[in-house]
Amino acid sequence: MIAANNTRSTNNDPVESSESSPITGAANGSSRLMRQFGSLFQPAAQRNDPAGYVEFGSISEADVHSGRTLGTFAGVFCPVALSMFSALVFIRVGFIVGNAGLYVTLLQFVIAYVILLFTVSSVCAISTNGAVEGGGVYFMISRTLGPEFGGSIGTLFFLANIVGCGLAISGCAEGLIQNFGPTDGGDVGSIPDGRWWRFLYCSSINTVMLLVVLIGAEMFAKTSMMILGVVVVCLLSTYVSFLSMGPMEVAIPVENSLVQNATNKALGNYTGLNMTTLASNLYSHYGQDYTSSGNAVNFAVVFGVLFSGVTGIMAGANMSGELKNPSRSIPSGTLSAVLFTFLCYIALSVLMAATTSTFLLQNNFLFLGPVNLWPTFVTIGILTATFSTGLSNLIGSSRVLEALAKDKVFGSLLNFVVKGTLKNNPIAAVIASWALVEAILLIGSLNTIAQINSVLFMLSYLATNLACLGIEITGAPNFRPTYKYFTWHTAFIGMVGTGVMMFVINPIYASCSVTLCLLLVFALHFFSPASQGAQWGSISQALMFHQVRKYLLMLDSRKDHVKFWRPQMLLLVSSPRSCCPLIHFVNDMKKGGLYVIGHVKVGEFSENDSSNDPTIEEYTQWLSLIDHMKVKAFVELTLSKSVREGIQHLIRISGIGAMKPNTIILGFYDEEQSKDFFEHENSPYKTSEFDDNGIKLFPFRRSGEQKSLLPTDYVQIIDDVLRMKKNICLCRHFHRLDKQMIARSNHIRYIDVWPVNIFEPKNDDPFDVVSQFMMQLACIINMLPVWKRLELRVFLCESDPQPEPRFRSGVRTWMFHGIATF
């Protein structure tokens, strides 16, 4: 039985708002960044409240101090500086200046460091927003973007560290062979050369790194401090040599087949400080790369080489589990290291351009040795820089792997990592990382993989910026970083810059990395235990809340039109056990509109024995019911003195803004015996999920039990609904509805509609609002796959046995425009 009001719109008036997205607001503008620039390296404010909110996990005081031994300089500055020097500082800067020219080189360093600086800003914002555990970038991203994105980016970051470690070890071995292997003149040298000899040297270096990392974080810190001191001394000797050494000729390596031949030995000119040399190196002179079979060099190739050498800004964040105070150490240590390495690279580029000919820069990448006051300084610098970079990548990859294992991102696959931890040092993770590096070393030349390594690092930087941008846009109140210089502008520039330069370096590798990341996202979403049980929170919820709220405010019930009307259903349920088919039927009838399942719990709030509102305790049970029924509905519960009063509350408060129920659905008041669809043997809704230790949730009226609702109350509820200007549907015999049988049967062919206005039975107008409302609902049902093959059949009750032809013609016309067949 259905009745409709003549009122077309039953939604509440919205609250007008001109609020815009935070991305366009002025509060977070660049002016704030400039005003606060003066205190860049001030210590971050500390939160002393032990009960304060912890954004990234809950860390007890014992956890914070147990095994955390590293300070800012040893734990962050040294690893970051060494990782950003790598082999680039002694081997690759000449290649960059010789091909790109000084102007383009400086521009590329500025671009690279701007991207790095904005990414560091995002890292600092996350690390100062709450307690930070081990796992570095993976921990930060997973606790912000959720386990799917965090797990996929963390996996790629782990692989990037593995490949980066292999690259560094190969560079270290190259330095050994160049200085102690066979010479260009044919001398045997101190150590032999060959493919398997090189693999032996690489494996030996990798094993030494393994021993250092196995000893623990303190040994790693001490090693890093010592190595950084050696690298700085070697770099200073290079600067002094540029300023003091006079002109000379430098031999071109014999492996440079582009300029060498069997009869003439090519030589390059080192001029010392010379304005003519500087002028010749100001502009680009792109040539060929003699280490890669003469492949052409261009802007993208040069930038790829440059950026692959400075992807070490996460080295300090990877040590977050060993830092005494990560929230303070990560920002100050990382920013200091970035500034230090930037100044070193700029000074080195200018001195190279002013002292070395373009020919020598392009054809001898190890020319710094012959022009040094003591060539051994350069050899020591190459070996120590590459060794430290590999060491940092090895320990970083082991920490990320440990964090992935603890979070059970890959289920039980990484259980051995969790069990193999001794004194806060993940022994099993370190050994696993070492073994993977050994596998990478078997490949041999890693020049091509180096670009993939750069892309993987940039992808993790992009995700970090995306995480911070998303949180800032949503305006999450618990995102309160003590780092002052982060805004959505810095995150956005860092994200866009990183994404663009990924594809500039190599669009194929970038596309493959993004595809792999997305595949991991989907795989982890559907199969990872972490995505099912993690309580970290996901940025997707915050983004959806922000967008839904914004568009709800934009919805205006005053602009509703009958052409775009859709049913907004409120189904009043006493016990879902007895009305499962009705719940499903209404879900079919909502047609993309609002669907609310309402329930009234009768009682006095003040007389409740529980310390909490009983509806709060039952709410999760009803949400589980929604999941079991697989319907798209909201749940509204209320506690009231009577069913009638509770229904009034539900009609008034259900929905939000312009999304308010316009159609109320009630079961029919009769003496029909209820049926428990959760226990019935052949019921498609059968389940034991709602049997709690012998206590059945959602109890319903058994045979012989008295009804809690009187007939007068039922009629008054119907009157209340009409007085509140809502449509009403009375549903009967839905416990007999079997959708599966309808889908299988060939005998059921029709959906019968009787457009009768029971509230005005003498109304002879078949086109009244009630009839149109009934036809509208019937057409909606007929659109769904289960009901689509059935035809709508309309029955009209005529008081005149011989209706006028005009009346019958009008009915046919109305039926045609109503998209019904008869």
GROMACS .gro file of C-alpha atoms in nm, residues 464-617:
model
  154
  464THR     CA    1   5.568   1.138   0.022
  465ASN     CA    2   5.464   1.472  -0.125
  466LEU     CA    3   5.126   1.329  -0.222
  467ALA     CA    4   5.067   1.211   0.133
  468CYS     CA    5   5.137   1.553   0.281
  469LEU     CA    6   4.938   1.732   0.012
  470GLY     CA    7   4.637   1.512   0.075
  471ILE     CA    8   4.646   1.567   0.449
  472GLU     CA    9   4.685   1.942   0.409
  473ILE     CA   10   4.398   1.968   0.160
  474THR     CA   11   4.163   1.772   0.382
  475GLY     CA   12   4.244   1.999   0.675
  476ALA     CA   13   4.282   1.704   0.913
  477PRO     CA   14   4.283   1.853   1.265
  478ASN     CA   15   4.537   1.598   1.389
  479PHE     CA   16   4.793   1.702   1.129
  480ARG     CA   17   4.987   1.961   1.330
  481PRO     CA   18   5.356   1.936   1.235
  482THR     CA   19   5.592   2.143   1.445
  483TYR     CA   20   5.802   2.200   1.131
  484LYS     CA   21   5.696   2.553   1.035
  485TYR     CA   22   5.788   2.578   0.670
  486PHE     CA   23   5.558   2.316   0.520
  487THR     CA   24   5.254   2.430   0.321
  488TRP     CA   25   5.046   2.266   0.051
  489HIS     CA   26   5.247   2.474  -0.197
  490THR     CA   27   5.572   2.296  -0.110
  491ALA     CA   28   5.410   1.952  -0.127
  492PHE     CA   29   5.241   2.031  -0.459
  493ILE     CA   30   5.559   2.165  -0.622
  494GLY     CA   31   5.757   1.868  -0.493
  495MET     CA   32   5.499   1.621  -0.623
  496VAL     CA   33   5.464   1.778  -0.968
  497GLY     CA   34   5.838   1.833  -1.007
  498THR     CA   35   5.919   1.476  -0.910
  499GLY     CA   36   5.650   1.333  -1.137
  500VAL     CA   37   5.763   1.537  -1.437
  501MET     CA   38   6.133   1.466  -1.394
  502MET     CA   39   6.061   1.092  -1.359
  503PHE     CA   40   5.938   1.090  -1.717
  504VAL     CA   41   6.212   1.328  -1.832
  505ILE     CA   42   6.478   1.083  -1.712
  506ASN     CA   43   6.318   0.784  -1.885
  507PRO     CA   44   5.948   0.764  -1.973
  508ILE     CA   45   5.957   0.386  -2.021
  509TYR     CA   46   6.109   0.313  -1.683
  510ALA     CA   47   5.881   0.569  -1.519
  511SER     CA   48   5.572   0.411  -1.674
  512CYS     CA   49   5.684   0.064  -1.571
  513SER     CA   50   5.749   0.179  -1.213
  514VAL     CA   51   5.412   0.347  -1.183
  515THR     CA   52   5.241   0.039  -1.328
  516LEU     CA   53   5.425  -0.188  -1.086
  517CYS     CA   54   5.325   0.040  -0.799
  518LEU     CA   55   4.959   0.030  -0.900
  519LEU     CA   56   4.966  -0.350  -0.937
  520LEU     CA   57   5.110  -0.375  -0.587
  521VAL     CA   58   4.839  -0.139  -0.460
  522PHE     CA   59   4.561  -0.360  -0.597
  523ALA     CA   60   4.731  -0.683  -0.488
  524LEU     CA   61   4.783  -0.557  -0.134
  525HIS     CA   62   4.429  -0.419  -0.118
  526PHE     CA   63   4.271  -0.755  -0.202
  527PHE     CA   64   4.518  -1.003  -0.053
  528SER     CA   65   4.729  -0.838   0.216
  529PRO     CA   66   4.631  -0.906   0.581
  530ALA     CA   67   4.755  -0.556   0.666
  531SER     CA   68   4.488  -0.390   0.451
  532GLN     CA   69   4.218  -0.589   0.629
  533GLY     CA   70   4.316  -0.540   0.991
  534ALA     CA   71   4.540  -0.232   1.004
  535GLN     CA   72   4.412   0.048   1.224
  536TRP     CA   73   4.646   0.313   1.091
  537GLY     CA   74   4.381   0.516   0.915
  538SER     CA   75   4.381   0.596   0.546
  539ILE     CA   76   4.400   0.931   0.375
  540SER     CA   77   4.123   0.816   0.138
  541GLN     CA   78   3.872   0.848   0.422
  542ALA     CA   79   3.983   1.204   0.496
  543LEU     CA   80   3.969   1.299   0.128
  544MET     CA   81   3.623   1.149   0.086
  545PHE     CA   82   3.498   1.328   0.396
  546HIS     CA   83   3.631   1.658   0.268
  547GLN     CA   84   3.474   1.619  -0.076
  548VAL     CA   85   3.141   1.480   0.051
  549ARG     CA   86   3.104   1.764   0.298
  550LYS     CA   87   3.181   2.021   0.030
  551TYR     CA   88   2.926   1.882  -0.216
  552LEU     CA   89   2.663   1.831   0.051
  553LEU     CA   90   2.686   2.201   0.125
  554MET     CA   91   2.642   2.270  -0.246
  555LEU     CA   92   2.325   2.057  -0.269
  556ASP     CA   93   2.025   2.291  -0.254
  557SER     CA   94   1.678   2.144  -0.201
  558ARG     CA   95   1.526   2.464  -0.341
  559LYS     CA   96   1.667   2.369  -0.681
  560ASP     CA   97   1.504   2.025  -0.685
  561HIS     CA   98   1.303   1.946  -0.997
  562VAL     CA   99   1.057   1.666  -1.066
  563LYS     CA  100   1.262   1.557  -1.369
  564PHE     CA  101   1.551   1.464  -1.141
  565TRP     CA  102   1.347   1.326  -0.853
  566ARG     CA  103   1.468   1.000  -0.702
  567PRO     CA  104   1.344   0.806  -0.401
  568GLN     CA  105   1.522   0.865  -0.069
  569MET     CA  106   1.421   0.566   0.141
  570LEU     CA  107   1.389   0.525   0.517
  571LEU     CA  108   1.305   0.162   0.596
  572LEU     CA  109   1.183   0.115   0.953
  573VAL     CA  110   1.293  -0.224   1.082
  574SER     CA  111   1.198  -0.392   1.409
  575SER     CA  112   1.422  -0.698   1.359
  576PRO     CA  113   1.627  -0.764   1.045
  577ARG     CA  114   1.599  -1.138   1.104
  578SER     CA  115   1.242  -1.138   0.976
  579CYS     CA  116   1.267  -0.887   0.692
  580CYS     CA  117   1.581  -0.971   0.492
  581PRO     CA  118   1.393  -0.991   0.158
  582LEU     CA  119   1.234  -0.651   0.222
  583ILE     CA  120   1.575  -0.497   0.297
  584HIS     CA  121   1.703  -0.627  -0.035
  585PHE     CA  122   1.392  -0.518  -0.225
  586VAL     CA  123   1.416  -0.160  -0.097
  587ASN     CA  124   1.785  -0.161  -0.192
  588ASP     CA  125   1.674  -0.238  -0.550
  589MET     CA  126   1.411   0.036  -0.540
  590LYS     CA  127   1.633   0.324  -0.423
  591LYS     CA  128   1.782   0.388  -0.773
  592GLY     CA  129   2.102   0.554  -0.655
  593GLY     CA  130   1.920   0.752  -0.390
  594LEU     CA  131   1.958   0.765  -0.016
  595TYR     CA  132   1.879   0.442   0.169
  596VAL     CA  133   1.856   0.448   0.547
  597ILE     CA  134   1.765   0.154   0.770
  598GLY     CA  135   1.612   0.288   1.091
  599HIS     CA  136   1.547   0.109   1.420
  600VAL     CA  137   1.381   0.229   1.741
  601LYS     CA  138   1.497   0.087   2.071
  602VAL     CA  139   1.227   0.142   2.334
  603GLY     CA  140   1.351   0.253   2.675
  604GLU     CA  141   1.447   0.539   2.903
  605PHE     CA  142   1.792   0.684   2.859
  606SER     CA  143   1.819   0.768   3.229
  607GLU     CA  144   1.717   0.415   3.332
  608ASN     CA  145   1.977   0.242   3.119
  609ASP     CA  146   2.203   0.016   3.329
  610SER     CA  147   2.497   0.048   3.090
  611SER     CA  148   2.744   0.332   3.123
  612ASN     CA  149   2.703   0.405   2.752
  613ASP     CA  150   2.416   0.476   2.519
  614PRO     CA  151   2.285   0.127   2.419
  615THR     CA  152   2.248   0.237   2.057
  616ILE     CA  153   2.624   0.295   2.043
  617GLU     CA  154   2.689  -0.064   2.147
   0.00000   0.00000   0.00000
